[in-house]
Structures are given as C-alpha cells and as structure tokens.
PDB file of C-alpha atoms in Angstrom:
ATOM      1  CA  MET A  25     -12.974 -16.991 -10.482  1.00  0.00           C
ATOM      2  CA  PHE A  26     -12.031 -16.327  -6.875  1.00  0.00           C
ATOM      3  CA  ASP A  27     -15.532 -15.877  -5.447  1.00  0.00           C
ATOM      4  CA  TYR A  28     -14.955 -15.640  -1.701  1.00  0.00           C
ATOM      5  CA  ASP A  29     -18.453 -16.704  -0.640  1.00  0.00           C
ATOM      6  CA  THR A  30     -18.647 -19.670  -3.027  1.00  0.00           C
ATOM      7  CA  LEU A  31     -15.147 -21.093  -2.650  1.00  0.00           C
ATOM      8  CA  GLY A  32     -14.194 -20.435   0.960  1.00  0.00           C
ATOM      9  CA  PRO A  33     -10.714 -19.802   2.379  1.00  0.00           C
ATOM     10  CA  ASP A  34      -9.273 -23.318   1.970  1.00  0.00           C
ATOM     11  CA  THR A  35     -10.172 -23.623  -1.709  1.00  0.00           C
ATOM     12  CA  LEU A  36      -8.985 -20.067  -2.366  1.00  0.00           C
ATOM     13  CA  ASP A  37      -5.695 -20.883  -0.686  1.00  0.00           C
ATOM     14  CA  ASN A  38      -5.231 -23.962  -2.890  1.00  0.00           C
ATOM     15  CA  LEU A  39      -6.016 -21.952  -6.026  1.00  0.00           C
ATOM     16  CA  ALA A  40      -3.702 -19.100  -5.045  1.00  0.00           C
ATOM     17  CA  ASN A  41      -0.838 -21.488  -4.292  1.00  0.00           C
ATOM     18  CA  ASN A  42      -0.799 -22.389  -7.998  1.00  0.00           C
ATOM     19  CA  LEU A  43      -0.290 -18.768  -9.046  1.00  0.00           C
ATOM     20  CA  SER A  44       2.893 -16.724  -9.268  1.00  0.00           C
ATOM     21  CA  LEU A  45       3.337 -13.763  -6.919  1.00  0.00           C
ATOM     22  CA  LYS A  46       2.985 -11.454  -9.912  1.00  0.00           C
ATOM     23  CA  MET A  47      -0.352 -13.021 -10.922  1.00  0.00           C
ATOM     24  CA  MET A  48      -1.663 -12.854  -7.340  1.00  0.00           C
ATOM     25  CA  ARG A  49      -0.806  -9.151  -7.208  1.00  0.00           C
ATOM     26  CA  TRP A  50      -2.455  -8.505 -10.565  1.00  0.00           C
ATOM     27  CA  ILE A  51      -5.663 -10.157  -9.372  1.00  0.00           C
ATOM     28  CA  ALA A  52      -5.429  -8.258  -6.064  1.00  0.00           C
ATOM     29  CA  VAL A  53      -5.258  -4.944  -7.933  1.00  0.00           C
ATOM     30  CA  ASN A  54      -8.169  -5.758 -10.230  1.00  0.00           C
ATOM     31  CA  HIS A  55     -10.556  -7.976  -8.264  1.00  0.00           C
ATOM     32  CA  PRO A  56     -13.879  -6.350  -7.267  1.00  0.00           C
ATOM     33  CA  ASP A  57     -14.045  -7.998  -3.796  1.00  0.00           C
ATOM     34  CA  ASN A  58     -12.058  -6.383  -0.949  1.00  0.00           C
ATOM     35  CA  ARG A  59     -11.792  -9.761   0.827  1.00  0.00           C
ATOM     36  CA  ILE A  60     -10.089 -11.345  -2.186  1.00  0.00           C
ATOM     37  CA  ARG A  61      -7.785  -8.337  -2.603  1.00  0.00           C
ATOM     38  CA  GLN A  62      -6.682  -8.609   1.029  1.00  0.00           C
ATOM     39  CA  PHE A  63      -6.358 -12.393   0.884  1.00  0.00           C
ATOM     40  CA  LEU A  64      -4.024 -12.190  -2.129  1.00  0.00           C
ATOM     41  CA  LEU A  65      -2.042  -9.225  -0.798  1.00  0.00           C
ATOM     42  CA  ARG A  66      -1.393 -11.146   2.419  1.00  0.00           C
ATOM     43  CA  LYS A  67      -0.200 -14.127   0.346  1.00  0.00           C
ATOM     44  CA  THR A  68       2.314 -11.773  -1.305  1.00  0.00           C
ATOM     45  CA  ASN A  69       3.843 -10.504   1.967  1.00  0.00           C
ATOM     46  CA  VAL A  70       1.682  -7.458   2.719  1.00  0.00           C
ATOM     47  CA  THR A  71       0.609  -7.268   6.374  1.00  0.00           C
ATOM     48  CA  ILE A  72      -3.009  -6.112   6.760  1.00  0.00           C
ATOM     49  CA  GLY A  73      -4.894  -5.607  10.018  1.00  0.00           C
ATOM     50  CA  LYS A  74      -8.536  -6.236  10.845  1.00  0.00           C
ATOM     51  CA  ASP A  75     -11.470  -4.452   9.216  1.00  0.00           C
ATOM     52  CA  SER A  76      -9.369  -2.520   6.703  1.00  0.00           C
ATOM     53  CA  VAL A  77     -10.641  -1.708   3.221  1.00  0.00           C
ATOM     54  CA  ILE A  78      -8.276  -1.678   0.270  1.00  0.00           C
ATOM     55  CA  ASN A  79     -10.168  -0.454  -2.758  1.00  0.00           C
ATOM     56  CA  TYR A  80      -9.834  -1.375  -6.404  1.00  0.00           C
ATOM     57  CA  ASN A  81      -6.630  -0.502  -8.260  1.00  0.00           C
ATOM     58  CA  VAL A  82      -4.329  -0.074  -5.257  1.00  0.00           C
ATOM     59  CA  LEU A  83      -0.822  -0.793  -6.515  1.00  0.00           C
ATOM     60  CA  ILE A  84       1.880  -1.951  -4.090  1.00  0.00           C
ATOM     61  CA  LEU A  85       5.463  -1.910  -5.370  1.00  0.00           C
ATOM     62  CA  ASP A  86       7.626  -3.803  -2.895  1.00  0.00           C
ATOM     63  CA  CYS A  87       9.286  -6.638  -4.856  1.00  0.00           C
ATOM     64  CA  TYR A  88       7.162  -8.972  -2.677  1.00  0.00           C
ATOM     65  CA  LYS A  89       9.305  -8.182   0.359  1.00  0.00           C
ATOM     66  CA  LYS A  90       7.672  -7.666   3.775  1.00  0.00           C
ATOM     67  CA  PHE A  91       7.875  -3.885   3.476  1.00  0.00           C
ATOM     68  CA  VAL A  92       4.214  -2.839   3.676  1.00  0.00           C
ATOM     69  CA  THR A  93       2.164  -2.920   6.881  1.00  0.00           C
ATOM     70  CA  ILE A  94      -1.445  -1.745   6.959  1.00  0.00           C
ATOM     71  CA  GLY A  95      -3.086  -1.437  10.378  1.00  0.00           C
ATOM     72  CA  ASP A  96      -6.604  -2.069  11.632  1.00  0.00           C
ATOM     73  CA  ARG A  97      -9.600  -0.193  10.195  1.00  0.00           C
ATOM     74  CA  VAL A  98      -7.500   1.540   7.545  1.00  0.00           C
ATOM     75  CA  ALA A  99      -9.343   2.902   4.492  1.00  0.00           C
ATOM     76  CA  ILE A 100      -7.356   3.067   1.254  1.00  0.00           C
ATOM     77  CA  ALA A 101      -9.208   4.618  -1.694  1.00  0.00           C
ATOM     78  CA  SER A 102      -8.888   3.629  -5.352  1.00  0.00           C
ATOM     79  CA  ASN A 103      -5.815   4.390  -7.447  1.00  0.00           C
ATOM     80  CA  VAL A 104      -3.381   4.623  -4.535  1.00  0.00           C
ATOM     81  CA  THR A 105       0.240   3.657  -5.206  1.00  0.00           C
ATOM     82  CA  ILE A 106       2.438   2.456  -2.349  1.00  0.00           C
ATOM     83  CA  VAL A 107       6.100   2.439  -3.370  1.00  0.00           C
ATOM     84  CA  ALA A 108       8.358   0.572  -0.954  1.00  0.00           C
ATOM     85  CA  VAL A 109      10.989  -0.214  -3.594  1.00  0.00           C
ATOM     86  CA  SER A 110      11.977   2.431  -6.136  1.00  0.00           C
ATOM     87  CA  ASP A 111      14.626   1.799  -8.765  1.00  0.00           C
ATOM     88  CA  PRO A 112      15.050   2.129 -12.544  1.00  0.00           C
ATOM     89  CA  ASN A 113      14.513  -1.635 -13.088  1.00  0.00           C
ATOM     90  CA  ASN A 114      16.752  -2.912 -15.908  1.00  0.00           C
ATOM     91  CA  SER A 115      18.109   0.467 -16.990  1.00  0.00           C
ATOM     92  CA  ILE A 116      21.857   1.039 -16.900  1.00  0.00           C
ATOM     93  CA  LEU A 117      21.006   3.992 -14.661  1.00  0.00           C
ATOM     94  CA  LYS A 118      21.234   1.467 -11.806  1.00  0.00           C
ATOM     95  CA  ASP A 119      25.004   1.510 -12.349  1.00  0.00           C
ATOM     96  CA  ASN A 120      25.321   5.300 -12.237  1.00  0.00           C
ATOM     97  CA  PRO A 121      27.001   6.161  -8.897  1.00  0.00           C
ATOM     98  CA  TYR A 122      24.826   9.239  -8.301  1.00  0.00           C
ATOM     99  CA  VAL A 123      21.600   7.370  -9.050  1.00  0.00           C
ATOM    100  CA  LYS A 124      22.683   4.412  -6.932  1.00  0.00           C
ATOM    101  CA  LYS A 125      23.567   6.611  -3.945  1.00  0.00           C
ATOM    102  CA  ASN A 126      20.796   9.232  -4.108  1.00  0.00           C
ATOM    103  CA  LEU A 127      17.795   7.994  -6.064  1.00  0.00           C
ATOM    104  CA  ILE A 128      17.379   4.254  -5.586  1.00  0.00           C
ATOM    105  CA  GLU A 129      15.444   3.710  -2.409  1.00  0.00           C
ATOM    106  CA  GLU A 130      13.681   0.909  -0.619  1.00  0.00           C
ATOM    107  CA  GLY A 131      12.193   0.693   2.815  1.00  0.00           C
ATOM    108  CA  PRO A 132       9.077   0.082   4.840  1.00  0.00           C
ATOM    109  CA  VAL A 133       5.743   1.799   4.466  1.00  0.00           C
ATOM    110  CA  VAL A 134       3.582   1.598   7.587  1.00  0.00           C
ATOM    111  CA  ILE A 135      -0.007   2.805   7.615  1.00  0.00           C
ATOM    112  CA  LYS A 136      -1.187   2.808  11.215  1.00  0.00           C
ATOM    113  CA  ASP A 137      -4.642   2.063  12.623  1.00  0.00           C
ATOM    114  CA  ASP A 138      -7.658   4.103  11.511  1.00  0.00           C
ATOM    115  CA  ALA A 139      -5.795   6.061   8.823  1.00  0.00           C
ATOM    116  CA  TRP A 140      -7.654   7.143   5.688  1.00  0.00           C
ATOM    117  CA  ILE A 141      -5.761   7.418   2.396  1.00  0.00           C
ATOM    118  CA  GLY A 142      -7.570   9.394  -0.329  1.00  0.00           C
ATOM    119  CA  THR A 143      -7.742   8.526  -4.007  1.00  0.00           C
ATOM    120  CA  ASN A 144      -4.689   8.919  -6.259  1.00  0.00           C
ATOM    121  CA  VAL A 145      -2.247   9.220  -3.353  1.00  0.00           C
ATOM    122  CA  THR A 146       1.358   8.103  -3.864  1.00  0.00           C
ATOM    123  CA  ILE A 147       3.292   6.940  -0.789  1.00  0.00           C
ATOM    124  CA  LEU A 148       7.076   6.659  -1.147  1.00  0.00           C
ATOM    125  CA  PRO A 149       9.523   4.418   0.803  1.00  0.00           C
ATOM    126  CA  ASN A 150      10.432   4.846   4.473  1.00  0.00           C
ATOM    127  CA  VAL A 151       7.167   6.493   5.501  1.00  0.00           C
ATOM    128  CA  VAL A 152       4.907   5.999   8.521  1.00  0.00           C
ATOM    129  CA  ILE A 153       1.350   7.295   8.288  1.00  0.00           C
ATOM    130  CA  GLY A 154       0.161   7.921  11.832  1.00  0.00           C
ATOM    131  CA  GLU A 155      -2.942   6.708  13.622  1.00  0.00           C
ATOM    132  CA  ARG A 156      -6.212   8.440  12.775  1.00  0.00           C
ATOM    133  CA  SER A 157      -4.595  10.550  10.069  1.00  0.00           C
ATOM    134  CA  VAL A 158      -6.134  11.563   6.750  1.00  0.00           C
ATOM    135  CA  VAL A 159      -4.098  11.906   3.552  1.00  0.00           C
ATOM    136  CA  GLY A 160      -5.921  14.034   0.976  1.00  0.00           C
ATOM    137  CA  ALA A 161      -6.565  12.942  -2.600  1.00  0.00           C
ATOM    138  CA  GLY A 162      -3.698  13.358  -5.044  1.00  0.00           C
ATOM    139  CA  SER A 163      -1.031  13.811  -2.368  1.00  0.00           C
ATOM    140  CA  VAL A 164       2.538  12.561  -2.624  1.00  0.00           C
ATOM    141  CA  VAL A 165       3.752  11.346   0.773  1.00  0.00           C
ATOM    142  CA  ILE A 166       7.546  11.618   1.074  1.00  0.00           C
ATOM    143  CA  SER A 167       7.879  11.782   4.870  1.00  0.00           C
ATOM    144  CA  ASP A 168       6.045  10.633   7.986  1.00  0.00           C
ATOM    145  CA  VAL A 169       2.479  11.807   8.580  1.00  0.00           C
ATOM    146  CA  PRO A 170       1.848  12.595  12.273  1.00  0.00           C
ATOM    147  CA  PRO A 171      -1.073  10.943  14.076  1.00  0.00           C
ATOM    148  CA  ASP A 172      -4.371  12.820  14.297  1.00  0.00           C
ATOM    149  CA  THR A 173      -3.697  15.119  11.346  1.00  0.00           C
ATOM    150  CA  ILE A 174      -5.110  15.969   7.953  1.00  0.00           C
ATOM    151  CA  CYS A 175      -2.344  16.191   5.376  1.00  0.00           C
ATOM    152  CA  ALA A 176      -2.393  16.950   1.662  1.00  0.00           C
ATOM    153  CA  GLY A 177      -0.339  18.280  -1.208  1.00  0.00           C
ATOM    154  CA  ILE A 178       2.774  17.639  -3.240  1.00  0.00           C
ATOM    155  CA  PRO A 179       4.695  17.079  -1.108  1.00  0.00           C
ATOM    156  CA  CYS A 180       2.159  16.109   1.529  1.00  0.00           C
ATOM    157  CA  GLU A 181       2.083  18.548   4.475  1.00  0.00           C
ATOM    158  CA  VAL A 182       0.008  18.915   7.626  1.00  0.00           C
ATOM    159  CA  ILE A 183      -3.052  21.079   6.989  1.00  0.00           C
ATOM    160  CA  LYS A 184      -4.878  20.586  10.263  1.00  0.00           C
ATOM    161  CA  LYS A 185      -4.480  18.801  13.589  1.00  0.00           C
ATOM    162  CA  LEU A 186      -7.463  16.719  14.630  1.00  0.00           C
ATOM    163  CA  ASN A 187      -8.740  16.715  18.190  1.00  0.00           C
ATOM    164  CA  LYS A 188      -8.608  13.366  19.921  1.00  0.00           C
ATOM    165  CA  TYR A 189     -11.980  12.104  21.039  1.00  0.00           C
TER     166      TYR A 189
END
C-alpha cells in the first residue's frame, strides 16, 4: 500500500483523502519510503522544504496544527520526537492551576535549512533550530539552537561553532 512509484501523486492523494489525520500520521511514522512519509506529513499540516529526509519513526506531536516547519535539505534521523503541543491529555491535571500555567505548552518548532537532527533527539515547543546546525544524538532541545553550531546534551547546549564556508 502507498507505493510512490507505482501509484503516483494523484492516486496517493485520493487514497490519503479517505484516511483520518491520525491514520495518515501513523503511516507517516512507519512507512519505509521517505517520499510517502513527507507526502503524508504535509497532508497533516507539517511544512517540509525541498530535499529533506525524514527517517523512519519520527514522531510529531502537534495536534495537527500548523506548528512544525522543516526547511530545505534538513536531515532528521530515526526515533526523533518533535513536541509542539505538550499537555497531560485527558488527565485532571489539566485543571490544576500550576500545571495549566507552568507545564502545559504549545508552540512552533522550526528546523531551518541544512540542519541535521541526530537519532533519539527530543525537540520541545517554541524552538528554532538554526541553519546548518547539528543536534547530537539523544539530546533534548528546550531552547533555540544557533545557526552554524554543533549542540548536544540534556538540555542541549552549544558544543562547537562551525565555520561558514
């Protein structure tokens, strides 16, 4: 199902239009073809630039809002989680004033052109990852990553500035 070369964009579009947003996202997370993953992510309100690669098992939590923008030539490794909406779902914690004011968060995640996101990275809401930056494997990104840097850690911090070329 969803063979890009066999079906073509028009047929894929017709098939996808019969699926729920949740089902499109599930297929996008699990499908082996990057083109299908991007096609379905775009259909569920993720903006993706040209020549980017979004690997298998990239999870985007955004309630299908237009919160996630991925630039051109971005490389996102497997098992990355992008969290643009963070809340305790159906828990009564949503009604707790402290939780509501301090812990529930939603906002854009922007990954700019030519960035490289390593495996098992978690990116939290209201973050911009700068152009030509590298985020090391296993990092938790809680604030903006400057352009032309290598960042890693929990929380993610600048390790090295890259020379422009």
